[in-house]
XYZ file of C-alpha atoms in Angstrom:
787
model
C 69.534 -3.032 53.064
C 68.593 -1.794 49.860
C 65.259 -0.873 48.458
C 65.357 -3.732 46.340
C 65.611 -6.104 49.127
C 63.183 -4.954 51.002
C 60.738 -5.028 48.211
C 61.914 -8.636 47.416
C 61.328 -9.519 51.178
C 57.944 -8.088 50.943
C 56.534 -10.084 47.952
C 57.935 -13.240 49.633
C 55.804 -12.467 52.719
C 52.720 -11.986 50.501
C 53.373 -14.976 48.622
C 53.538 -17.051 51.826
C 50.484 -15.342 53.375
C 48.734 -16.279 50.310
C 49.491 -20.051 50.650
C 48.487 -19.884 54.378
C 44.988 -18.470 53.513
C 44.363 -21.090 50.781
C 45.272 -24.065 53.026
C 42.923 -22.686 55.852
C 40.058 -22.517 53.369
C 40.457 -25.977 52.146
C 40.539 -26.932 55.729
C 37.479 -25.237 56.217
C 35.604 -26.628 53.288
C 36.320 -30.501 54.709
C 35.231 -29.771 58.082
C 33.835 -33.146 59.816
C 30.752 -32.056 61.682
C 31.686 -34.916 64.226
C 35.063 -32.873 65.110
C 33.207 -30.602 67.613
C 31.638 -33.449 69.201
C 34.719 -35.373 70.003
C 36.034 -32.043 71.181
C 33.519 -31.839 73.426
C 32.909 -35.233 74.635
C 31.931 -34.297 78.212
C 28.485 -32.821 76.782
C 26.729 -35.818 76.221
C 23.303 -34.350 76.237
C 24.442 -32.440 72.869
C 25.430 -35.537 71.015
C 22.330 -35.657 68.800
C 23.238 -31.994 67.586
C 26.402 -32.571 66.494
C 26.138 -30.328 63.219
C 27.900 -27.270 63.931
C 30.101 -25.230 61.433
C 31.783 -21.882 60.933
C 31.620 -19.324 58.360
C 32.544 -20.077 54.636
C 34.604 -17.852 52.538
C 34.211 -17.389 48.637
C 36.853 -15.443 46.324
C 34.721 -12.680 44.565
C 34.730 -12.467 40.768
C 35.313 -16.305 40.422
C 33.204 -18.134 37.798
C 30.224 -20.124 39.182
C 29.623 -22.761 40.028
C 32.043 -22.731 42.669
C 32.104 -25.190 45.632
C 31.716 -23.387 48.790
C 31.428 -26.169 51.443
C 29.150 -28.783 52.803
C 26.490 -29.280 55.521
C 26.212 -32.852 56.998
C 24.516 -34.047 59.865
C 25.790 -36.782 62.091
C 22.306 -38.545 61.718
C 23.249 -38.921 58.084
C 24.125 -42.692 57.312
C 24.409 -42.142 53.645
C 21.098 -43.942 52.710
C 19.443 -40.593 51.563
C 17.269 -40.487 54.438
C 18.223 -37.296 55.012
C 17.225 -34.092 52.955
C 19.212 -30.717 53.215
C 17.529 -27.430 52.958
C 18.899 -23.933 52.390
C 17.397 -20.710 53.387
C 18.260 -17.012 54.035
C 19.981 -14.320 51.935
C 20.604 -15.304 48.340
C 19.344 -19.115 49.063
C 18.077 -20.296 45.289
C 19.326 -17.333 43.736
C 23.097 -17.005 44.644
C 23.583 -20.339 46.142
C 22.325 -24.043 45.850
C 22.669 -27.037 48.065
C 22.468 -30.376 47.207
C 19.461 -31.683 49.200
C 21.187 -35.191 49.359
C 24.864 -34.429 49.925
C 24.663 -30.950 51.773
C 27.109 -29.331 49.427
C 26.518 -25.755 48.600
C 27.961 -24.165 45.346
C 27.324 -20.745 44.056
C 24.991 -19.879 41.060
C 26.810 -16.893 39.688
C 29.522 -14.223 40.137
C 29.931 -12.459 43.409
C 30.862 -8.944 43.999
C 32.268 -7.869 47.551
C 31.578 -3.986 46.598
C 27.872 -5.228 46.030
C 27.469 -7.173 49.016
C 30.389 -8.565 51.357
C 28.620 -11.479 53.130
C 25.368 -13.417 53.140
C 23.548 -14.638 56.241
C 22.036 -18.196 55.221
C 20.150 -20.780 57.388
C 20.602 -24.971 56.939
C 18.171 -27.619 57.973
C 18.366 -31.249 57.807
C 15.012 -33.045 57.717
C 13.839 -36.769 57.490
C 12.740 -37.672 54.013
C 9.959 -40.026 55.142
C 8.477 -37.741 57.899
C 9.818 -34.319 56.682
C 10.529 -33.961 60.414
C 13.777 -31.975 61.487
C 16.716 -34.285 62.419
C 18.609 -31.391 63.538
C 17.616 -27.948 64.721
C 17.753 -25.061 62.273
C 21.061 -23.166 62.341
C 22.567 -19.928 61.048
C 25.864 -19.736 59.208
C 27.680 -16.801 57.126
C 29.030 -16.793 53.785
C 31.815 -14.000 53.380
C 32.937 -12.727 49.931
C 36.598 -12.311 49.906
C 37.987 -9.252 48.376
C 40.159 -9.205 44.917
C 41.888 -5.629 43.602
C 38.905 -4.943 41.060
C 38.342 -1.427 41.886
C 40.132 1.649 40.687
C 40.621 4.477 43.069
C 39.126 7.734 42.452
C 39.651 11.510 43.686
C 36.963 13.163 45.433
C 36.071 16.900 45.966
C 37.542 17.865 42.524
C 38.616 20.199 40.983
C 41.090 21.148 43.503
C 42.031 24.997 43.150
C 44.359 26.660 45.528
C 46.295 29.713 46.107
C 49.561 30.644 48.169
C 51.073 33.836 48.802
C 54.200 34.188 46.543
C 57.816 34.439 48.194
C 56.461 31.903 50.971
C 58.804 29.480 52.334
C 59.556 26.019 51.345
C 57.278 23.240 52.936
C 54.172 25.830 52.730
C 51.019 23.380 52.625
C 48.897 24.078 49.298
C 46.280 21.777 49.621
C 45.237 18.129 50.152
C 44.093 15.650 47.431
C 42.016 12.666 48.601
C 41.260 9.563 46.806
C 39.066 6.451 47.849
C 39.249 2.667 46.530
C 36.070 0.632 46.914
C 38.287 -2.334 47.658
C 38.258 -3.963 51.047
C 40.792 -1.645 53.215
C 40.845 -4.720 55.821
C 41.935 -7.376 53.020
C 45.620 -7.242 51.732
C 46.721 -4.106 49.868
C 43.918 -3.734 47.596
C 42.756 -0.339 49.292
C 46.130 1.060 50.415
C 46.927 3.829 48.290
C 50.411 5.859 47.516
C 50.231 9.383 45.992
C 52.968 10.672 43.812
C 53.734 14.184 41.703
C 53.582 13.416 37.687
C 53.767 17.054 37.060
C 54.801 20.184 38.991
C 58.252 19.619 39.987
C 60.332 20.815 41.264
C 58.253 23.307 42.573
C 55.905 21.305 44.584
C 55.618 17.857 46.166
C 53.080 15.526 47.648
C 53.139 13.395 51.112
C 52.696 9.785 49.497
C 50.152 8.494 52.008
C 48.277 11.702 52.886
C 48.023 13.275 49.774
C 49.095 16.962 50.953
C 50.638 19.047 48.531
C 53.377 21.490 49.715
C 56.057 23.782 48.242
C 59.300 22.485 47.269
C 60.942 25.730 45.507
C 61.984 28.847 47.515
C 61.144 32.356 46.508
C 58.229 31.776 43.944
C 57.588 35.049 42.219
C 54.213 35.788 41.109
C 55.521 38.383 38.510
C 57.321 35.852 36.768
C 54.750 33.021 37.063
C 51.490 33.276 38.614
C 49.679 29.949 38.012
C 50.788 26.177 37.986
C 48.916 23.294 36.988
C 50.131 20.271 39.270
C 49.197 16.552 38.305
C 48.997 14.137 41.026
C 48.647 10.327 40.627
C 47.261 7.923 43.154
C 48.092 4.020 43.004
C 46.483 1.143 45.202
C 48.283 -2.079 46.125
C 50.868 0.393 47.901
C 52.050 1.472 44.507
C 52.980 -2.115 43.324
C 52.938 -3.006 39.798
C 49.615 -4.784 38.621
C 47.619 -2.304 40.864
C 45.111 0.423 39.533
C 45.731 4.243 39.313
C 44.013 7.807 38.823
C 45.264 11.041 38.502
C 43.566 14.884 38.955
C 44.964 18.412 38.264
C 45.220 20.679 40.821
C 45.381 24.701 39.897
C 47.575 26.501 42.476
C 47.861 30.373 41.947
C 50.106 32.596 43.462
C 48.531 35.402 45.392
C 50.521 38.994 45.631
C 52.448 40.439 48.074
C 53.979 43.998 47.980
C 57.704 42.823 46.957
C 57.786 45.499 44.320
C 58.070 49.309 44.560
C 56.945 51.870 42.347
C 59.441 52.952 39.425
C 59.196 55.932 37.134
C 60.233 55.108 33.529
C 61.656 58.651 32.870
C 63.443 60.892 34.687
C 62.201 64.132 33.468
C 58.442 65.073 32.454
C 57.943 68.394 30.713
C 54.482 70.344 30.324
C 53.124 73.360 29.181
C 50.191 75.377 30.296
C 48.793 78.742 29.299
C 48.676 81.822 32.058
C 44.822 82.082 31.508
C 44.149 78.457 32.651
C 41.986 78.457 35.222
C 42.455 77.158 38.723
C 41.653 73.537 38.707
C 43.112 72.950 35.112
C 44.580 69.571 34.539
C 48.397 70.205 33.345
C 49.350 66.707 32.792
C 49.804 63.249 34.167
C 52.710 61.338 35.269
C 52.755 57.401 35.825
C 55.007 55.167 37.877
C 54.813 51.594 37.607
C 54.559 48.740 39.950
C 54.427 44.987 38.850
C 52.332 44.221 41.881
C 48.631 44.240 41.696
C 45.701 45.237 44.141
C 46.376 46.886 47.176
C 50.002 46.423 46.949
C 50.161 48.428 43.578
C 48.206 51.433 45.243
C 50.534 54.556 45.364
C 50.199 58.321 46.156
C 52.198 61.014 44.759
C 53.676 64.128 46.017
C 55.368 67.498 44.639
C 58.223 69.333 46.180
C 58.555 72.785 44.344
C 61.921 74.316 44.513
C 60.865 77.877 45.382
C 57.845 76.439 47.681
C 55.304 78.441 45.812
C 52.481 75.772 45.814
C 51.134 76.862 42.351
C 50.691 73.028 41.638
C 49.229 70.326 43.348
C 49.183 66.122 42.513
C 46.518 64.121 43.169
C 46.126 60.153 42.495
C 43.730 58.782 39.947
C 41.871 55.661 41.879
C 41.358 54.070 38.754
C 44.663 54.462 36.668
C 46.916 55.132 39.489
C 48.247 58.249 37.821
C 49.635 61.307 39.256
C 46.907 63.988 37.831
C 48.923 67.591 38.103
C 46.506 70.492 38.792
C 46.953 74.092 38.740
C 45.880 75.422 42.171
C 46.997 79.137 41.513
C 46.561 81.823 38.817
C 49.867 81.948 36.903
C 51.370 85.094 35.348
C 53.458 85.025 32.182
C 55.126 88.195 33.363
C 55.726 87.281 36.703
C 57.071 83.473 36.372
C 57.540 81.708 33.247
C 58.732 78.281 34.534
C 58.529 75.799 37.333
C 60.626 73.001 38.212
C 59.514 70.645 40.933
C 60.341 67.036 41.993
C 57.681 64.354 42.396
C 57.522 61.251 44.179
C 55.688 58.200 43.842
C 55.188 55.749 46.951
C 53.163 52.890 48.176
C 50.420 52.866 50.617
C 50.932 49.649 52.115
C 54.874 48.647 52.586
C 55.961 45.381 53.513
C 59.339 45.180 54.986
C 59.791 41.223 54.943
C 60.814 41.683 51.288
C 62.175 45.536 50.862
C 63.425 48.178 52.869
C 61.241 51.510 53.228
C 63.232 53.533 50.962
C 62.792 50.827 48.255
C 58.950 51.506 47.938
C 59.619 55.301 46.898
C 60.967 56.567 43.518
C 61.310 60.470 42.521
C 61.350 62.128 39.011
C 61.704 65.732 37.843
C 58.800 67.895 36.652
C 59.224 71.323 34.378
C 56.314 73.043 33.784
C 56.529 75.996 31.204
C 53.783 78.817 31.284
C 52.709 80.114 28.040
C 51.963 83.819 27.201
C 48.428 85.000 26.602
C 46.754 88.393 26.134
C 44.776 88.734 29.208
C 42.100 91.178 29.971
C 42.473 94.203 32.097
C 42.546 93.262 35.895
C 40.481 95.143 38.474
C 42.390 96.381 41.844
C 39.657 94.784 43.659
C 37.156 91.815 42.760
C 34.350 93.683 43.873
C 33.614 97.114 45.575
C 31.180 98.220 48.464
C 30.088 101.972 49.050
C 27.551 103.951 51.051
C 25.568 106.987 49.853
C 22.777 108.811 51.411
C 19.519 109.028 49.807
C 18.073 111.979 48.081
C 21.569 113.284 47.050
C 21.898 115.399 43.870
C 22.550 114.090 40.556
C 25.914 114.083 39.596
C 27.185 113.064 43.234
C 30.049 110.714 42.973
C 29.957 107.643 44.631
C 33.183 105.964 44.207
C 35.955 105.170 41.608
C 37.049 101.627 40.288
C 40.249 101.041 38.500
C 41.751 98.714 36.204
C 44.691 98.045 34.145
C 46.211 95.780 31.327
C 48.716 93.326 33.047
C 50.238 92.651 29.576
C 53.539 94.253 28.482
C 51.589 96.431 26.103
C 49.585 97.950 28.831
C 46.532 98.914 26.582
C 44.250 101.627 27.737
C 40.989 100.624 29.000
C 37.327 102.087 28.836
C 34.791 101.518 31.810
C 31.099 100.582 31.298
C 28.116 100.060 33.586
C 26.367 96.488 32.490
C 22.709 97.698 31.618
C 21.373 94.644 33.097
C 22.576 95.634 36.525
C 21.171 99.460 35.907
C 17.857 98.852 34.317
C 16.573 102.278 35.849
C 19.766 104.409 34.708
C 20.256 105.778 38.251
C 23.969 105.639 37.790
C 26.738 106.714 35.598
C 30.287 106.296 35.068
C 33.182 108.146 33.533
C 34.640 105.801 30.672
C 38.034 107.069 31.222
C 39.080 107.111 34.899
C 35.879 104.900 36.199
C 34.466 107.273 38.327
C 30.801 106.289 39.193
C 28.231 109.111 40.080
C 24.404 109.462 40.659
C 22.578 109.827 37.489
C 18.834 110.171 39.248
C 17.925 110.998 43.154
C 18.030 107.709 45.114
C 15.229 106.527 47.693
C 16.041 104.394 50.178
C 12.338 103.336 50.605
C 12.472 102.032 47.044
C 15.674 100.279 46.788
C 17.992 100.032 49.749
C 20.870 98.469 47.713
C 22.377 98.432 44.042
C 24.329 96.056 42.616
C 26.348 97.133 39.599
C 28.415 95.224 37.430
C 31.055 97.224 36.136
C 33.005 96.316 32.722
C 36.592 97.461 31.733
C 37.453 96.772 28.230
C 40.805 97.161 26.306
C 40.697 100.137 23.802
C 43.232 98.233 21.399
C 44.167 94.925 19.889
C 41.823 92.124 20.933
C 39.297 94.402 23.005
C 39.417 92.294 26.019
C 37.179 93.180 28.816
C 36.666 92.113 32.618
C 34.080 92.906 35.047
C 33.904 93.810 38.860
C 31.003 93.931 41.029
C 30.094 97.043 42.774
C 27.609 97.081 45.895
C 26.186 100.408 46.759
C 24.030 100.955 50.007
C 21.698 103.642 50.216
C 21.777 105.475 53.685
C 18.262 106.587 55.250
C 17.327 109.946 55.656
C 13.935 111.296 57.459
C 11.969 111.737 54.376
C 8.833 109.924 55.314
C 6.092 110.781 58.019
C 4.811 108.340 60.120
C 1.395 106.740 59.425
C -0.820 104.619 61.191
C 0.136 100.921 61.112
C -3.500 99.891 59.803
C -6.936 101.009 58.989
C -8.374 101.169 62.565
C -12.577 100.910 63.116
C -12.729 101.992 66.853
C -16.362 101.749 68.056
C -17.965 102.688 71.530
C -20.904 100.931 72.829
C -24.131 102.805 73.746
C -23.788 103.766 77.776
C -20.074 103.467 77.782
C -18.408 104.968 80.702
C -16.081 108.074 81.115
C -12.356 106.819 81.037
C -12.871 103.484 78.936
C -10.333 102.449 76.400
C -11.726 102.629 72.947
C -8.781 101.811 70.777
C -4.971 101.178 70.972
C -3.324 102.501 67.880
C 0.203 101.843 66.568
C 2.270 103.580 63.757
C 4.934 102.797 60.976
C 7.468 104.625 59.141
C 9.245 103.733 56.268
C 12.585 105.636 57.283
C 14.859 103.407 59.371
C 16.665 105.547 61.856
C 19.719 104.306 63.458
C 18.620 104.250 66.866
C 15.146 102.965 65.986
C 11.571 104.474 65.630
C 10.162 106.600 68.339
C 6.545 108.075 67.805
C 4.664 110.679 69.564
C 1.021 110.909 69.477
C -1.312 113.920 70.234
C -4.664 115.600 69.492
C -5.295 118.236 67.044
C -4.665 121.614 68.654
C -8.372 123.319 69.094
C -9.813 126.356 70.582
C -11.194 123.860 73.195
C -10.667 120.296 74.677
C -12.295 117.704 72.748
C -15.431 116.752 74.804
C -15.736 113.298 73.674
C -12.516 111.440 73.759
C -8.892 111.965 75.017
C -5.536 110.432 73.554
C -3.017 109.218 75.849
C 0.591 108.390 74.370
C 1.972 105.124 76.054
C 5.656 106.052 75.255
C 6.113 102.714 73.167
C 4.988 103.869 70.097
C 1.447 103.059 70.704
C -1.247 105.611 72.181
C -4.498 104.598 73.640
C -7.518 106.290 72.787
C -10.266 106.862 75.748
C -13.857 108.374 76.327
C -13.901 111.639 78.183
C -17.434 111.306 78.907
C -20.427 108.783 79.193
C -23.938 108.312 77.815
C -22.986 108.018 74.027
C -26.204 107.217 72.132
C -27.220 106.331 68.591
C -29.979 108.662 68.458
C -27.441 111.670 69.291
C -24.801 110.508 66.711
C -23.626 107.480 65.293
C -20.178 108.439 64.201
C -17.412 110.755 65.809
C -14.210 111.976 63.819
C -11.214 112.099 65.969
C -7.947 113.584 64.468
C -4.791 112.076 65.583
C -1.460 113.769 65.148
C 1.642 111.439 64.793
C 5.273 112.583 65.054
C 8.598 110.677 64.286
C 12.021 111.448 66.187
C 13.608 112.081 63.019
C 15.771 115.572 62.208
C 14.145 117.362 61.061
C 10.933 115.804 62.680
C 8.190 114.696 60.354
C 4.404 115.024 61.371
C 0.938 113.238 59.784
C -2.616 113.712 60.702
C -5.014 110.635 60.703
C -8.570 110.958 61.248
C -10.343 108.196 62.889
C -13.809 107.259 62.569
C -15.524 106.283 65.761
C -18.753 104.460 65.719
C -21.279 104.399 68.221
C -22.876 101.003 68.206
C -25.515 98.759 69.979
C -23.392 96.285 71.757
C -24.201 92.710 72.629
C -24.736 91.951 76.365
C -20.957 90.891 76.409
C -20.048 94.230 74.884
C -19.046 93.092 71.300
C -20.078 95.189 68.541
C -21.282 93.306 65.261
C -18.762 93.526 62.426
C -20.553 91.470 59.976
C -23.788 90.225 58.659
C -27.215 92.073 58.354
C -26.951 93.761 61.821
C -23.368 95.180 60.885
C -24.366 96.707 57.409
C -27.676 98.280 58.945
C -25.672 99.984 61.499
C -23.318 101.143 58.774
C -25.871 102.612 57.104
C -27.371 104.204 60.311
C -31.094 102.113 59.829
C -32.443 99.645 62.226
C -32.504 96.036 61.279
C -36.282 95.696 60.571
C -36.187 98.890 58.388
C -33.402 97.238 56.441
C -34.953 94.095 56.320
C -38.444 95.481 54.738
C -36.322 97.467 52.032
C -34.568 94.266 51.026
C -37.969 92.253 50.799
C -39.515 95.148 48.632
C -36.384 95.163 46.439
C -36.835 91.215 46.266
C -40.424 91.150 45.336
C -39.934 94.035 42.530
C -36.890 91.974 41.032
C -38.979 88.869 40.570
C -42.105 90.921 39.010
C -39.828 92.623 36.659
C -38.135 88.943 35.928
C -41.426 87.531 35.208
C -42.842 90.443 33.092
C -39.715 89.868 30.830
C -40.350 86.119 30.700
C -43.686 86.647 29.689
C -42.832 89.032 26.879
C -40.074 86.923 25.665
C -42.264 83.823 25.378
C -44.649 85.729 23.246
C -41.978 87.244 21.135
C -40.937 83.850 20.505
C -44.329 82.380 19.323
C -44.787 85.320 17.002
C -41.328 84.646 15.520
C -42.059 80.766 15.148
C -45.847 81.564 13.711
C -45.860 84.987 11.473
C -48.304 83.674 8.901
C -50.684 82.245 11.244
C -50.556 85.580 13.773
C -51.281 87.663 10.811
C -54.266 85.592 9.472
C -55.506 85.336 12.806
C -55.728 88.935 13.029
C -57.314 89.368 9.786
C -59.821 86.341 10.696
C -60.610 88.025 13.850
C -61.730 91.287 11.532
C -63.691 89.290 9.085
C -64.642 85.958 10.743
C -68.114 87.125 11.755
C -71.326 84.640 11.195
C -74.718 86.150 10.545
C -77.729 85.140 12.276
C -80.990 86.614 11.247
C -83.911 86.076 13.756
C -87.199 87.914 14.712
C -88.490 88.277 18.117
C -91.685 86.264 17.305
C -89.658 83.701 15.049
C -86.933 81.584 16.810
C -85.894 79.298 14.097
C -82.532 80.667 13.190
C -81.250 81.261 9.542
C -78.363 79.377 8.277
C -74.949 80.225 9.773
C -72.273 81.139 7.258
C -68.759 81.893 8.069
C -67.805 85.465 6.468
C -63.943 84.895 6.008
C -61.951 84.559 2.794
C -59.684 81.676 1.802
C -56.179 82.763 3.184
C -54.041 80.906 0.330
C -55.886 81.081 -2.804
C -55.360 84.149 -4.945
C -57.735 82.980 -7.684
C -60.635 83.347 -5.538
C -59.403 86.819 -4.233
C -60.596 88.665 -7.089
C -63.731 87.060 -7.524
C -64.439 87.598 -3.897
C -63.334 91.555 -3.876
C -66.150 91.908 -6.699
C -68.657 90.309 -4.554
C -67.483 92.160 -1.512
C -67.736 95.626 -3.668
C -71.249 94.951 -4.367
C -72.092 93.687 -1.009
C -70.555 96.819 0.237
C -72.877 98.941 -1.942
C -75.641 97.054 -0.652
C -74.728 97.462 3.207
C -75.510 100.977 3.044
C -79.022 100.079 3.111
C -78.544 96.833 4.724
C -81.903 97.072 6.713
C -83.829 96.345 3.284
C -81.841 93.034 2.743
C -83.078 89.914 3.917
C -83.147 86.061 3.399
C -85.078 86.442 0.366
C -82.581 88.904 -1.563
C -80.854 87.378 -4.239
C -77.554 89.107 -3.570
C -77.608 88.291 -0.137
C -78.332 84.853 -0.772
C -75.382 84.180 -3.494
C -73.192 85.630 -1.126
C -73.843 83.464 1.753
C -73.647 80.244 -0.608
C -70.509 81.538 -1.752
C -69.061 81.897 1.799
C -70.423 78.477 2.451
C -68.597 76.799 -0.328
C -64.991 78.350 0.523
C -65.727 77.179 4.316
C -66.508 73.510 3.090
C -63.637 73.429 0.441
C -60.802 75.334 2.372
C -58.275 72.859 3.928
C -56.767 75.494 6.024
C -60.119 76.133 8.117
C -59.996 75.689 11.819
C -62.112 72.453 12.973
C -64.478 74.362 15.152
C -67.460 76.541 14.444
C -67.786 80.208 15.841
C -71.344 81.962 16.602
C -71.798 85.279 17.287
C -75.383 86.464 17.848
C -76.609 90.176 17.406
C -79.792 90.822 18.851
C -82.388 93.644 18.501
C -82.678 95.292 21.814
C -85.803 96.827 21.438
C -87.135 100.307 21.120
C -86.424 103.110 23.537
C -82.653 102.787 23.159
C -80.415 105.582 22.215
C -78.157 103.523 20.435
C -80.872 101.353 18.493
C -80.463 98.015 17.416
C -77.008 96.232 18.067
C -77.578 93.926 14.938
C -76.097 95.314 11.588
C -79.255 93.677 9.734
C -82.326 94.226 10.778
C -85.228 92.087 11.769
C -87.441 90.293 8.832
C -90.648 92.458 9.917
C -89.283 95.469 11.373
C -88.838 98.795 10.101
C -85.268 100.069 9.084
C -83.501 102.612 11.071
C -81.013 104.512 8.979
C -79.721 106.430 12.033
C -76.386 105.781 12.971
C -75.225 105.710 16.789
C -73.411 109.317 17.623
C -70.540 107.428 19.099
C -70.454 103.626 18.912
C -67.197 103.359 20.555
C -64.302 101.018 19.994
C -66.677 97.983 20.608
C -68.866 98.710 17.705
C -66.263 99.713 15.095
C -66.835 96.407 13.318
C -70.493 97.201 12.891
C -70.044 100.427 11.292
C -69.678 99.363 7.661
C -73.122 97.173 8.215
C -74.939 100.453 8.780
C -73.443 102.688 6.209
C -71.081 104.369 8.007
C -67.058 104.397 7.531
C -64.474 104.083 4.985
C -65.276 102.894 1.633
C -62.229 100.383 1.707
C -63.385 98.565 4.852
C -62.693 95.060 4.649
C -64.100 91.649 5.850
């Protein structure tokens, strides 16, 4: 049978099924509720409950109103006495029942994808009593599907990758579509997949949506990506159904199906003979259309002469072969190198190519260019030995260098000044002989590192350098010494034969067999009565006491010379003197080595004596500091008030106040300060005139009294000056001078006599410093005495 015949039969069957379905639907809508009672006539007790129905059906998307069916009770006589009530899902909103006839209709379109069925309850009530004549019963209204939904692809976008060169039928990816229609009713949700774009390379399974390859040996290097469009249709692909499409991106992943290939059979390079080791000579590249790990390759070199002068490495980024110089070049020795280079893949897949097809070879030619080169030493470094203290001019060794070029220019030699700062060596510039310029001392420097330069005498004056290491060998030219400064001591009351100190020695020399020192006492006419020395034969010696009863009262220190001899040839000797102190040790035998007690012992003093001296010195220092502070303070005050200091000194001389009284009269005279104004020059001249007149009268002062006109005028002037002086101190000072009576060899102490007493013109023989200021009042002294 052909496909057309099968399709026609399928359409006929669908039409027949649709007709049968409609007839069954019509029969259900006109169901007589009495039929179940007739079928079950044996159940007499359920005659009153003859209302029973099966589920109703309604086609989705049909316009409202649509008659679904009718509910009718066997008690309904058609007289409108029965009222039908509908409740449940959609009652009153989606479905309506005629309360008189029990017919159910739709109020709006129904969508099966929104709700596939409704559960409702029907009830028949007596209209008069509103009592149920039939018990409430539940029924279902199902919404039948129509093809109103388009299929949709899920899990988009679709991206997949398969290896190139894969066999036909290789699964690529599965596409999936869904249809919201009812899959259990008709063919509305039955989907068929097909390829719209992508043939003949890919095909799709119609029912499963699995995409597979349909073309052999697809090559990634020819086409790497494919866009495949897949269509899905419902209704089993028949006309009148809905369809949808999706795009699948398919990439071919690389496999190693290509080997490296050189684009040239010969690569030529040039390199200077002076190029250092490690120089990049050039790069070569073999092409491989594969990518990633499949394009990774390595290179190898095969030199014809096997000299291994060059090496090739793979650049991990560019996959180029980098040719490196690994040995020095010499144009005069070899001018050209010919070698074979091979490129090969790291990962070989023999499913696609043979092993040899993953390799390719090419030829390399490298030409050496001539360069004027510096002189070359016969050795890169030299090492010699020489003994210290050798005479200047002694030959140490000879260096040699030559010009390797064809010209073979002569060479001169020099010592780098930076390597021989002390100018201890010299070199013959023509033959390279190195000699000693100064005597060498191993103890100062055991090694000398020289840099020797060889320079061409002609052309470019190129030069090169070599290192010379000179080791100075030791000779016995240093006497041994004590290893440190020893401070031996013995305690008072020590016993004979006790150990005082263990000493050791050092020597700057380094004999081949190591040091060996000998210790002994200085030869004397008699044996040392205090100490003895014992050589321990291990480069140390022990000092022992020869007697007991050492006391500080006898001696505080003993000098002990020690002779040290080394084992050199010739042997050298030194003498060191140890100072052995006698100490007042602690009970544990320890001699104080620090603090006041140790200091006192070192000075030969007792601790109380030292403390007393320190206290006295401290007190003297404190007194000196206090005296200096007082003097500095006074000097500072004098600098701050220079005018006042001078004025006070002058006032101290003339600031006297005279009070006259008699022995019988206790009434004091008026007190007047006798000091001049310190700042008014206009009054000074007048005061000097008054002073001169007063001085003339003072020689006979015993005749002047309160009644004298001159004296009264003087007192009034001084009183006026004191009252008008703004700089006068705000205090009064009273100096009283009294007549001491007769019989005194000095006479009256007052410079003015009493009012009723006889004048006495005799002057004291020696008034002394305390009476110097009274001298002008009694007529003595110099004429220029001032107040």
